[in-house]
Short mmCIF file of C-alpha atoms in Angstrom, two decimals:
data_model
loop_
_atom_site.label_atom_id
_atom_site.label_comp_id
_atom_site.label_asym_id
_atom_site.label_seq_id
_atom_site.Cartn_x
_atom_site.Cartn_y
_atom_site.Cartn_z
CA MET G 247 18.01 36.85 29.20
CA THR G 248 21.20 36.01 27.31
CA GLU G 249 24.32 36.72 29.33
CA VAL G 250 26.91 38.91 27.61
CA THR G 251 30.37 37.49 28.26
CA ALA G 252 33.65 39.37 28.34
CA SER G 253 34.57 37.70 25.04
CA ASP G 254 31.32 38.92 23.45
CA ALA G 255 32.09 42.44 24.63
CA ASP G 256 35.61 42.20 23.19
CA VAL G 257 34.27 41.15 19.80
CA ALA G 258 31.74 43.98 19.88
CA ASP G 259 34.54 46.46 20.59
CA LEU G 260 36.57 44.98 17.73
CA ARG G 261 33.68 45.28 15.30
CA ALA G 262 33.08 48.87 16.38
CA GLY G 263 36.75 49.67 15.80
CA ILE G 264 36.77 48.09 12.34
CA ASP G 265 33.56 49.94 11.40
CA ALA G 266 35.17 53.18 12.55
CA LEU G 267 38.23 52.46 10.41
CA ALA G 268 36.02 52.05 7.35
CA GLY G 269 34.64 55.55 7.82
CA LEU G 270 37.93 57.36 8.33
CA LEU G 271 38.78 58.06 4.69
CA ALA G 272 35.28 59.36 4.06
CA GLY G 273 36.26 62.42 6.07
CA SER G 274 38.89 65.06 5.38
CA LEU G 275 41.42 64.22 8.09
CA ALA G 276 45.08 64.94 7.50
CA LEU G 277 47.40 61.98 7.95
CA PRO G 278 48.51 62.85 11.53
CA GLU G 279 44.90 63.20 12.68
CA LEU G 280 43.92 59.96 10.95
CA LEU G 281 46.78 58.07 12.63
CA ALA G 282 45.69 59.50 15.98
CA GLN G 283 42.18 58.19 15.36
CA VAL G 284 43.52 54.74 14.47
CA ALA G 285 45.57 54.73 17.69
CA ALA G 286 42.46 55.56 19.70
CA PHE G 287 40.42 52.85 17.95
CA THR G 288 43.23 50.35 18.58
CA CYS G 289 43.20 51.10 22.30
CA ARG G 290 39.49 50.32 22.44
CA ALA G 291 39.63 47.27 20.14
CA ILE G 292 42.32 45.33 22.03
CA PRO G 293 41.28 44.30 25.56
CA GLY G 294 43.53 45.42 28.39
CA ALA G 295 45.27 48.23 26.51
CA ASP G 296 46.04 51.39 28.49
CA GLY G 297 47.51 53.11 25.45
CA ALA G 298 48.34 52.49 21.80
CA ALA G 299 50.57 53.82 19.05
CA VAL G 300 50.41 53.63 15.27
CA THR G 301 53.70 54.01 13.44
CA LEU G 302 54.35 54.36 9.72
CA LEU G 303 57.71 52.86 8.88
CA GLN G 304 60.12 53.07 5.97
CA PHE G 305 62.54 50.16 5.47
CA ASP G 306 60.93 48.52 8.54
CA THR G 307 62.72 50.76 11.08
CA THR G 308 62.73 54.40 9.94
CA VAL G 309 59.75 56.31 11.32
CA ALA G 310 57.78 58.23 8.72
CA ALA G 311 54.94 59.21 11.06
CA LEU G 312 53.79 58.29 14.54
CA ALA G 313 50.64 58.87 16.57
CA ALA G 314 49.91 57.85 20.16
CA SER G 315 46.71 57.66 22.17
CA ALA G 316 48.40 58.90 25.36
CA PRO G 317 51.50 60.90 26.33
CA PHE G 318 53.16 57.93 28.06
CA VAL G 319 52.91 55.93 24.80
CA ALA G 320 54.49 58.77 22.82
CA ALA G 321 57.36 58.85 25.34
CA ILE G 322 57.87 55.08 25.06
CA ASP G 323 57.92 55.07 21.27
CA GLU G 324 60.33 58.00 21.28
CA ILE G 325 62.64 55.73 23.26
CA GLN G 326 61.98 52.81 20.92
CA TYR G 327 62.31 54.40 17.51
CA VAL G 328 64.48 57.46 18.09
CA THR G 329 66.70 56.84 21.11
CA LEU G 330 67.40 53.09 21.02
CA GLY G 331 66.24 51.69 17.68
CA GLU G 332 65.06 48.66 19.62
CA GLY G 333 61.65 47.49 20.74
CA PRO G 334 58.49 45.53 20.00
CA GLY G 335 57.20 47.61 17.10
CA ILE G 336 60.51 47.27 15.26
CA THR G 337 60.64 43.54 15.97
CA ALA G 338 57.06 43.03 14.76
CA ALA G 339 57.70 44.97 11.55
CA ARG G 340 60.96 43.21 10.79
CA GLY G 341 59.60 39.76 11.54
CA ARG G 342 56.16 40.42 10.05
CA ARG G 343 54.54 38.75 13.04
CA PRO G 344 53.04 39.80 16.38
CA VAL G 345 55.26 39.97 19.45
CA ARG G 346 54.29 40.44 23.07
CA SER G 347 55.69 40.57 26.57
CA GLY G 348 54.08 40.49 29.99
CA SER G 349 57.15 41.63 31.91
CA LEU G 350 59.10 44.29 30.04
CA GLY G 351 61.44 44.96 32.94
CA GLY G 352 63.01 41.53 32.55
CA GLU G 353 62.46 41.09 28.81
CA LYS G 354 65.58 39.65 27.13
CA LYS G 355 64.35 40.35 23.59
CA TRP G 356 64.90 44.07 24.18
CA PRO G 357 67.65 44.34 26.84
CA ARG G 358 67.82 48.13 26.72
CA PHE G 359 64.22 49.00 25.87
CA GLY G 360 62.49 46.60 28.26
CA PRO G 361 64.07 47.66 31.59
CA ARG G 362 63.79 51.33 30.67
CA VAL G 363 60.07 51.05 29.99
CA GLY G 364 59.58 48.81 33.03
CA ARG G 365 61.00 51.57 35.21
CA MET G 366 58.26 53.81 33.81
CA GLY G 367 55.71 51.43 35.31
CA VAL G 368 54.66 49.90 31.98
CA HIS G 369 55.03 46.11 31.94
CA SER G 370 52.95 44.61 29.12
CA VAL G 371 53.13 45.15 25.37
CA LEU G 372 51.60 43.68 22.23
CA ALA G 373 52.97 44.78 18.86
CA LEU G 374 51.42 43.89 15.51
CA PRO G 375 52.79 44.57 12.03
CA LEU G 376 50.62 46.49 9.60
CA LEU G 377 50.90 44.22 6.58
CA LEU G 378 49.88 44.49 2.96
CA PRO G 379 50.49 41.63 0.52
CA ASP G 380 53.68 43.22 -0.79
CA ARG G 381 54.97 45.36 2.07
CA VAL G 382 55.09 46.32 5.72
CA VAL G 383 53.26 49.60 6.24
CA GLY G 384 54.15 50.04 9.88
CA ALA G 385 53.20 48.71 13.29
CA ILE G 386 50.53 48.97 15.95
CA THR G 387 51.78 48.76 19.54
CA VAL G 388 49.59 48.57 22.63
CA TYR G 389 50.85 48.94 26.19
CA ALA G 390 49.46 48.20 29.65
CA TYR G 391 50.72 49.11 33.11
CA ALA G 392 50.00 45.70 34.65
CA LYS G 393 51.94 42.51 33.98
CA ASP G 394 50.78 39.67 31.73
CA VAL G 395 47.86 41.63 30.27
CA PHE G 396 47.90 40.49 26.63
CA ASP G 397 47.08 36.83 26.02
CA ASP G 398 46.33 34.76 22.91
CA HIS G 399 42.80 36.19 22.80
CA ALA G 400 44.09 39.78 22.74
CA GLU G 401 46.63 38.88 20.07
CA GLU G 402 43.95 37.26 17.92
CA LEU G 403 41.73 40.34 18.18
CA GLY G 404 44.72 42.55 17.48
CA GLU G 405 45.53 40.69 14.27
CA LEU G 406 41.91 40.95 13.13
CA PHE G 407 42.06 44.69 13.71
CA ALA G 408 45.52 45.15 12.17
CA HIS G 409 44.49 43.92 8.70
CA PRO G 410 41.91 46.66 7.95
CA ALA G 411 44.03 49.16 9.87
CA ALA G 412 46.94 48.51 7.49
CA ALA G 413 44.71 49.19 4.48
CA ALA G 414 43.25 52.35 6.02
CA VAL G 415 46.65 53.74 6.98
CA HIS G 416 48.19 52.90 3.61
CA ASN G 417 45.30 54.46 1.68
CA ALA G 418 45.57 57.61 3.78
CA GLN G 419 49.31 57.78 3.11
CA VAL G 420 48.76 57.35 -0.64
CA LEU G 421 46.14 60.10 -0.59
CA THR G 422 48.46 62.40 1.36
CA ASP G 423 51.33 61.74 -1.05
CA ALA G 424 49.05 62.49 -4.00
CA LEU G 425 47.95 65.78 -2.45
CA VAL G 426 51.56 66.77 -1.80
CA LEU G 427 52.54 65.90 -5.38
CA ASN G 428 49.61 67.88 -6.72
CA ALA G 429 50.62 70.90 -4.67
CA GLN G 430 54.19 70.60 -5.96
CA LEU G 431 52.94 70.41 -9.55
CA GLN G 432 50.73 73.44 -9.03
CA ARG G 433 53.68 75.40 -7.67
CA ALA G 434 55.79 74.28 -10.61
CA LEU G 435 53.11 75.36 -13.09
CA SER G 436 52.67 78.73 -11.41
CA SER G 437 56.43 79.37 -11.43
CA ARG G 438 56.98 78.36 -15.07
CA PRO G 439 55.98 81.72 -16.61
CA VAL G 440 58.45 83.72 -14.49
CA ILE G 441 61.22 81.22 -15.29
CA ASP G 442 60.48 81.58 -19.01
CA GLN G 443 60.57 85.38 -18.64
CA ALA G 444 63.93 85.24 -16.87
CA ILE G 445 65.33 82.99 -19.60
CA GLY G 446 64.16 85.46 -22.20
CA ILE G 447 65.82 88.35 -20.36
CA ILE G 448 69.13 86.48 -20.07
CA ARG G 449 68.99 85.59 -23.77
CA ALA G 450 68.35 89.23 -24.69
CA ARG G 451 71.31 90.36 -22.61
CA THR G 452 73.80 87.67 -23.60
CA GLY G 453 72.66 86.28 -26.94
CA ARG G 454 72.71 82.76 -25.50
CA THR G 455 70.43 79.91 -26.47
CA ALA G 456 67.45 79.07 -24.30
CA GLU G 457 69.25 75.99 -22.99
CA ASP G 458 72.35 77.98 -22.03
CA ALA G 459 70.25 80.70 -20.43
CA PHE G 460 68.46 78.07 -18.33
CA VAL G 461 71.80 76.58 -17.24
CA GLN G 462 72.94 80.06 -16.19
CA LEU G 463 69.73 80.52 -14.19
CA GLN G 464 70.29 77.17 -12.50
CA GLY G 465 73.84 78.20 -11.61
CA MET G 466 72.55 81.40 -10.05
CA SER G 467 70.02 79.39 -8.06
CA GLN G 468 72.67 77.02 -6.72
CA GLY G 469 75.16 79.78 -6.04
CA GLN G 470 72.63 81.84 -4.07
CA HIS G 471 71.05 78.79 -2.38
CA ARG G 472 67.63 79.90 -3.55
CA LYS G 473 64.81 78.21 -5.41
CA LEU G 474 64.91 78.55 -9.19
CA ALA G 475 61.60 80.40 -9.27
CA ASP G 476 62.81 82.90 -6.65
CA VAL G 477 65.99 83.65 -8.63
CA ALA G 478 63.93 84.02 -11.81
CA THR G 479 61.67 86.51 -10.02
CA LEU G 480 64.73 88.55 -9.00
CA VAL G 481 65.98 88.62 -12.61
CA VAL G 482 62.60 89.77 -13.89
CA ASP G 483 62.18 92.39 -11.14
CA GLU G 484 65.66 93.76 -11.85
CA ALA G 485 64.87 94.02 -15.56
CA VAL G 486 61.63 95.85 -14.77
CA ARG G 487 63.43 98.30 -12.46
CA ARG G 488 66.03 99.03 -15.14
CA ALA G 489 63.34 99.63 -17.74
CA GLN G 490 61.46 101.95 -15.40
CA ALA G 491 64.67 103.87 -14.65
CA ARG G 492 65.40 104.30 -18.36
CA ASN G 493 61.88 105.58 -18.98
CA LYS G 494 62.30 108.20 -16.25
CA THR G 495 65.55 109.50 -17.75
CA PRO G 496 64.89 112.85 -19.55
#
């Protein structure tokens, strides 16, 4: 019987994680749920991980979205990205290379982050950038309670996982952005008729051109701190009420 080594088991876990990534976009998960799934797959794919986080970044440091596989990871990345602006995920994204530590409490690379996380009982970290050919999408960060957990083997497996993870996360973000844009366009199309009606009412009252009537409507929107479509609806409703009142007059 062929003996299954720990390395063989690690590779099997990695392959399972990559296969799971390939199937994510076939479903209908929203971006937060998809990131949570990637975090869970990461935790299983990288040996020794007690928890993992996936972070979408803008300009390498600004968090666009974050998902964690465990509450302690969410607390750590809150410290990293929100409280301190310092930590392994930020370093990995900025440098476009993996970073790791086996003793966060005494880690000089992150003099504020490391001791704070060490006091939480978390001592090892491996952070990997999510890279596309032309950009940094974000970072994957895995944590372990024990010291010196992540070695060269774990880093190698992490990099193999990070490449398809970057593509999956980016594609999900593009899809989400497209859905948001489509919803905005649909709202704009649905509000156009009432805006046109309001412009017509203003023109009838003032004799202004369509352009001037639209500028007046915009001014009302800004002055009332309301959306243009909402102000247009008020103008139309007021005109309808006036017409109904006139019709009721004997």
